[in-house]
Short mmCIF file of C-alpha atoms in Angstrom, two decimals:
data_model
loop_
_atom_site.label_atom_id
_atom_site.label_comp_id
_atom_site.label_asym_id
_atom_site.label_seq_id
_atom_site.Cartn_x
_atom_site.Cartn_y
_atom_site.Cartn_z
CA UNK A 1321 -30.76 46.15 38.54
CA UNK A 1322 -32.07 47.03 35.08
CA UNK A 1323 -28.97 49.08 34.26
CA UNK A 1324 -26.72 46.19 35.21
CA UNK A 1325 -28.60 43.71 33.04
CA UNK A 1326 -28.51 46.12 30.12
CA UNK A 1327 -24.78 46.73 30.56
CA UNK A 1328 -24.14 43.00 30.61
CA UNK A 1329 -26.35 42.18 27.64
CA UNK A 1330 -24.59 39.74 25.35
CA UNK A 1331 -25.29 39.25 21.66
CA UNK A 1332 -25.72 36.02 19.71
CA UNK A 1333 -23.28 35.20 16.90
CA UNK A 1334 -25.81 36.25 14.23
CA UNK A 1335 -26.55 39.53 16.02
CA UNK A 1336 -22.83 40.26 16.27
CA UNK A 1337 -22.35 39.55 12.54
CA UNK A 1338 -25.31 41.78 11.69
CA UNK A 1339 -24.04 44.62 13.87
CA UNK A 1340 -20.49 44.30 12.61
CA UNK A 1341 -21.61 44.66 8.99
CA UNK A 1342 -24.50 47.07 9.56
CA UNK A 1343 -22.19 50.04 9.07
CA UNK A 1344 -22.33 50.03 5.25
CA UNK A 1345 -18.55 49.65 4.92
CA UNK A 1346 -18.72 46.39 2.97
CA UNK A 1347 -21.10 48.10 0.52
CA UNK A 1348 -18.97 51.20 0.06
CA UNK A 1349 -15.67 49.32 -0.34
CA UNK A 1350 -17.18 46.80 -2.78
CA UNK A 1351 -18.84 49.62 -4.72
CA UNK A 1352 -15.54 51.52 -4.99
CA UNK A 1353 -13.74 48.35 -6.16
CA UNK A 1354 -16.42 47.69 -8.80
CA UNK A 1355 -16.19 51.28 -9.99
CA UNK A 1356 -12.45 50.83 -10.53
CA UNK A 1357 -13.07 47.47 -12.22
CA UNK A 1358 -15.54 49.15 -14.58
CA UNK A 1359 -12.72 51.47 -15.68
CA UNK A 1360 -10.50 48.41 -16.26
CA UNK A 1361 -13.09 47.10 -18.73
CA UNK A 1362 -13.59 50.53 -20.27
CA UNK A 1363 -9.82 50.89 -20.80
CA UNK A 1364 -9.73 47.38 -22.32
CA UNK A 1365 -7.18 46.16 -19.77
CA UNK A 1366 -6.07 42.55 -20.12
CA UNK A 1367 -5.77 42.12 -16.35
CA UNK A 1368 -7.17 43.78 -13.25
CA UNK A 1369 -5.12 46.85 -12.34
CA UNK A 1370 -3.61 47.25 -8.88
CA UNK A 1371 -5.58 50.50 -8.57
CA UNK A 1372 -8.76 48.41 -8.47
CA UNK A 1373 -7.69 46.84 -5.16
CA UNK A 1374 -6.77 50.10 -3.38
CA UNK A 1375 -10.16 50.61 -1.61
CA UNK A 1376 -9.73 47.21 0.08
CA UNK A 1377 -6.77 48.63 2.01
CA UNK A 1378 -9.19 50.98 3.82
CA UNK A 1379 -11.35 48.20 5.34
CA UNK A 1380 -9.48 47.80 8.65
CA UNK A 1381 -9.06 51.51 9.35
CA UNK A 1382 -12.71 52.27 8.49
CA UNK A 1383 -13.90 49.43 10.72
CA UNK A 1384 -11.80 50.73 13.61
CA UNK A 1385 -12.79 54.37 13.18
CA UNK A 1386 -16.50 53.94 12.40
CA UNK A 1387 -17.67 50.57 13.75
CA UNK A 1388 -15.63 49.76 16.85
CA UNK A 1389 -15.82 53.37 18.02
CA UNK A 1390 -19.60 53.03 18.31
CA UNK A 1391 -20.26 49.44 19.40
CA UNK A 1392 -19.66 47.72 22.72
CA UNK A 1393 -16.85 45.26 21.91
CA UNK A 1394 -17.16 43.59 25.30
CA UNK A 1395 -20.85 42.78 24.85
CA UNK A 1396 -20.16 41.61 21.30
CA UNK A 1397 -17.22 39.47 22.36
CA UNK A 1398 -15.14 41.31 19.77
CA UNK A 1399 -11.49 40.95 20.71
CA UNK A 1400 -8.55 41.85 18.43
CA UNK A 1401 -8.23 38.29 17.08
CA UNK A 1402 -11.90 38.09 16.12
CA UNK A 1403 -11.77 41.56 14.59
CA UNK A 1404 -8.78 40.65 12.40
CA UNK A 1405 -10.40 37.36 11.37
CA UNK A 1406 -13.70 38.95 10.36
CA UNK A 1407 -12.07 41.78 8.44
CA UNK A 1408 -9.83 39.21 6.72
CA UNK A 1409 -12.88 37.17 5.64
CA UNK A 1410 -14.49 40.33 4.31
CA UNK A 1411 -11.45 41.48 2.33
CA UNK A 1412 -10.77 37.94 1.06
CA UNK A 1413 -14.32 37.73 -0.29
CA UNK A 1414 -13.93 41.00 -2.20
CA UNK A 1415 -10.50 39.96 -3.57
CA UNK A 1416 -11.88 36.60 -4.76
CA UNK A 1417 -14.75 38.40 -6.45
CA UNK A 1418 -12.36 40.68 -8.34
CA UNK A 1419 -10.18 37.72 -9.36
CA UNK A 1420 -13.27 35.91 -10.71
CA UNK A 1421 -14.34 39.03 -12.60
CA UNK A 1422 -10.86 39.52 -14.05
CA UNK A 1423 -10.57 35.89 -15.12
CA UNK A 1424 -13.92 35.67 -16.90
CA UNK A 1425 -14.56 39.22 -18.05
CA UNK A 1426 -11.25 40.96 -18.79
CA UNK A 1427 -9.17 38.35 -20.59
CA UNK A 1428 -11.77 37.61 -23.28
CA UNK A 1429 -11.91 33.91 -22.45
CA UNK A 1430 -15.65 33.98 -21.96
CA UNK A 1431 -16.22 35.86 -25.21
CA UNK A 1432 -14.27 33.22 -27.15
CA UNK A 1433 -16.57 30.47 -25.81
CA UNK A 1434 -19.56 32.19 -27.42
CA UNK A 1435 -17.99 33.31 -30.70
CA UNK A 1436 -19.71 30.66 -32.78
CA UNK A 1437 -22.98 30.45 -30.82
CA UNK A 1438 -26.18 32.48 -30.89
CA UNK A 1439 -24.96 34.54 -27.91
CA UNK A 1440 -22.07 35.98 -29.95
CA UNK A 1441 -24.35 38.73 -31.27
CA UNK A 1442 -25.06 39.85 -27.71
CA UNK A 1443 -22.87 40.66 -24.69
CA UNK A 1444 -22.06 37.48 -22.70
CA UNK A 1445 -19.33 39.29 -20.76
CA UNK A 1446 -21.92 41.77 -19.49
CA UNK A 1447 -24.06 38.95 -18.17
CA UNK A 1448 -21.03 37.15 -16.67
CA UNK A 1449 -19.92 40.28 -14.79
CA UNK A 1450 -23.34 40.76 -13.23
CA UNK A 1451 -23.79 37.04 -12.57
CA UNK A 1452 -20.49 36.83 -10.66
CA UNK A 1453 -21.50 39.82 -8.55
CA UNK A 1454 -24.89 38.23 -7.89
CA UNK A 1455 -23.36 34.90 -6.87
CA UNK A 1456 -20.95 36.56 -4.43
CA UNK A 1457 -23.79 38.66 -2.98
CA UNK A 1458 -25.86 35.53 -2.43
CA UNK A 1459 -22.90 33.73 -0.85
CA UNK A 1460 -22.43 36.70 1.46
CA UNK A 1461 -26.12 36.64 2.38
CA UNK A 1462 -25.78 32.99 3.41
CA UNK A 1463 -22.85 33.81 5.69
CA UNK A 1464 -24.00 37.19 7.01
CA UNK A 1465 -27.68 37.83 7.90
CA UNK A 1466 -27.99 41.06 5.91
CA UNK A 1467 -31.15 41.40 3.75
CA UNK A 1468 -29.50 44.06 1.58
CA UNK A 1469 -27.09 41.46 0.17
CA UNK A 1470 -30.12 39.71 -1.37
CA UNK A 1471 -31.15 43.06 -2.85
CA UNK A 1472 -27.70 43.41 -4.44
CA UNK A 1473 -27.96 39.87 -5.83
CA UNK A 1474 -31.37 40.60 -7.39
CA UNK A 1475 -30.20 43.93 -8.81
CA UNK A 1476 -27.09 42.26 -10.26
CA UNK A 1477 -29.14 39.60 -12.01
CA UNK A 1478 -31.53 42.22 -13.40
CA UNK A 1479 -28.61 44.38 -14.63
CA UNK A 1480 -26.97 41.32 -16.18
CA UNK A 1481 -30.04 40.26 -18.16
CA UNK A 1482 -30.63 43.79 -19.47
CA UNK A 1483 -26.95 44.30 -20.30
CA UNK A 1484 -26.70 40.95 -22.10
CA UNK A 1485 -29.02 42.28 -24.80
CA UNK A 1486 -28.37 46.02 -24.68
CA UNK A 1487 -25.18 47.19 -22.97
CA UNK A 1488 -21.39 46.61 -23.12
CA UNK A 1489 -19.55 44.79 -20.27
CA UNK A 1490 -18.54 47.90 -18.32
CA UNK A 1491 -22.19 48.90 -17.68
CA UNK A 1492 -23.11 46.24 -15.03
CA UNK A 1493 -20.09 46.99 -12.77
CA UNK A 1494 -20.74 50.73 -13.01
CA UNK A 1495 -24.48 50.37 -12.38
CA UNK A 1496 -24.05 47.98 -9.45
CA UNK A 1497 -21.19 50.09 -8.03
CA UNK A 1498 -23.30 53.26 -7.99
CA UNK A 1499 -26.21 51.38 -6.43
CA UNK A 1500 -23.96 49.92 -3.69
CA UNK A 1501 -22.23 53.25 -2.99
CA UNK A 1502 -25.56 55.08 -2.61
CA UNK A 1503 -27.17 52.30 -0.55
CA UNK A 1504 -23.99 51.86 1.49
CA UNK A 1505 -23.73 55.60 2.18
CA UNK A 1506 -27.35 55.65 3.37
CA UNK A 1507 -26.73 52.54 5.53
CA UNK A 1508 -23.64 54.10 7.09
CA UNK A 1509 -25.52 57.31 7.82
CA UNK A 1510 -28.31 55.33 9.49
CA UNK A 1511 -25.77 53.30 11.50
CA UNK A 1512 -23.98 56.42 12.75
CA UNK A 1513 -27.29 57.96 13.86
CA UNK A 1514 -28.34 54.74 15.62
CA UNK A 1515 -24.98 54.38 17.40
CA UNK A 1516 -23.63 57.88 18.07
CA UNK A 1517 -20.18 58.26 19.62
CA UNK A 1518 -21.46 60.17 22.65
CA UNK A 1519 -23.76 57.26 23.59
CA UNK A 1520 -20.79 54.89 23.88
CA UNK A 1521 -18.84 57.50 25.87
CA UNK A 1522 -21.71 57.73 28.35
CA UNK A 1523 -21.67 53.93 28.83
CA UNK A 1524 -17.91 53.99 29.43
CA UNK A 1525 -18.32 56.77 32.02
CA UNK A 1526 -21.05 54.77 33.82
CA UNK A 1527 -18.81 51.71 34.04
CA UNK A 1528 -15.91 53.78 35.35
CA UNK A 1529 -18.12 55.32 38.06
CA UNK A 1530 -19.24 51.86 39.20
#
């Protein structure tokens, strides 16, 4: 009786969202994109390069290979339509973030606004880059119940304030990218230990025997 109830356990919408994004993939992909964007700033590009968007193409395959291979899609109510929709939301959020960064940081528009003000002697583009990342992290935290998104938002704001006075614009994306890649790698490692492949195979075998 206990085994049956466990097999049929269903998750709430928030639990499903947390599980779906607990694999660290959103962190690693965003970190890789920011790393590429940092090189765009460093190379003084006028627009975001196509190379910056390449990591986003890996989202679907990584989700299929790492996440869905370990979680019970039936219990989560995760059909192919829902999977495509959630991965689309995730990739769209990252793309919008990069567009916002490119518009305000790369083309020099923001710098021209501050040319005659007191901020001209500092680095407004550095603060803008970190602020945009912080805003998108906070927006993500409102949509997905992941505490680490609040950590990214706080780190972004801290990096932005420091960089405004001390560092050029490429520093915040690089710093935040490294932080997200390390944290995301640790999160993925923890996820893979918590949901090993053999555990799901055992559940499948039990269902087939019944």
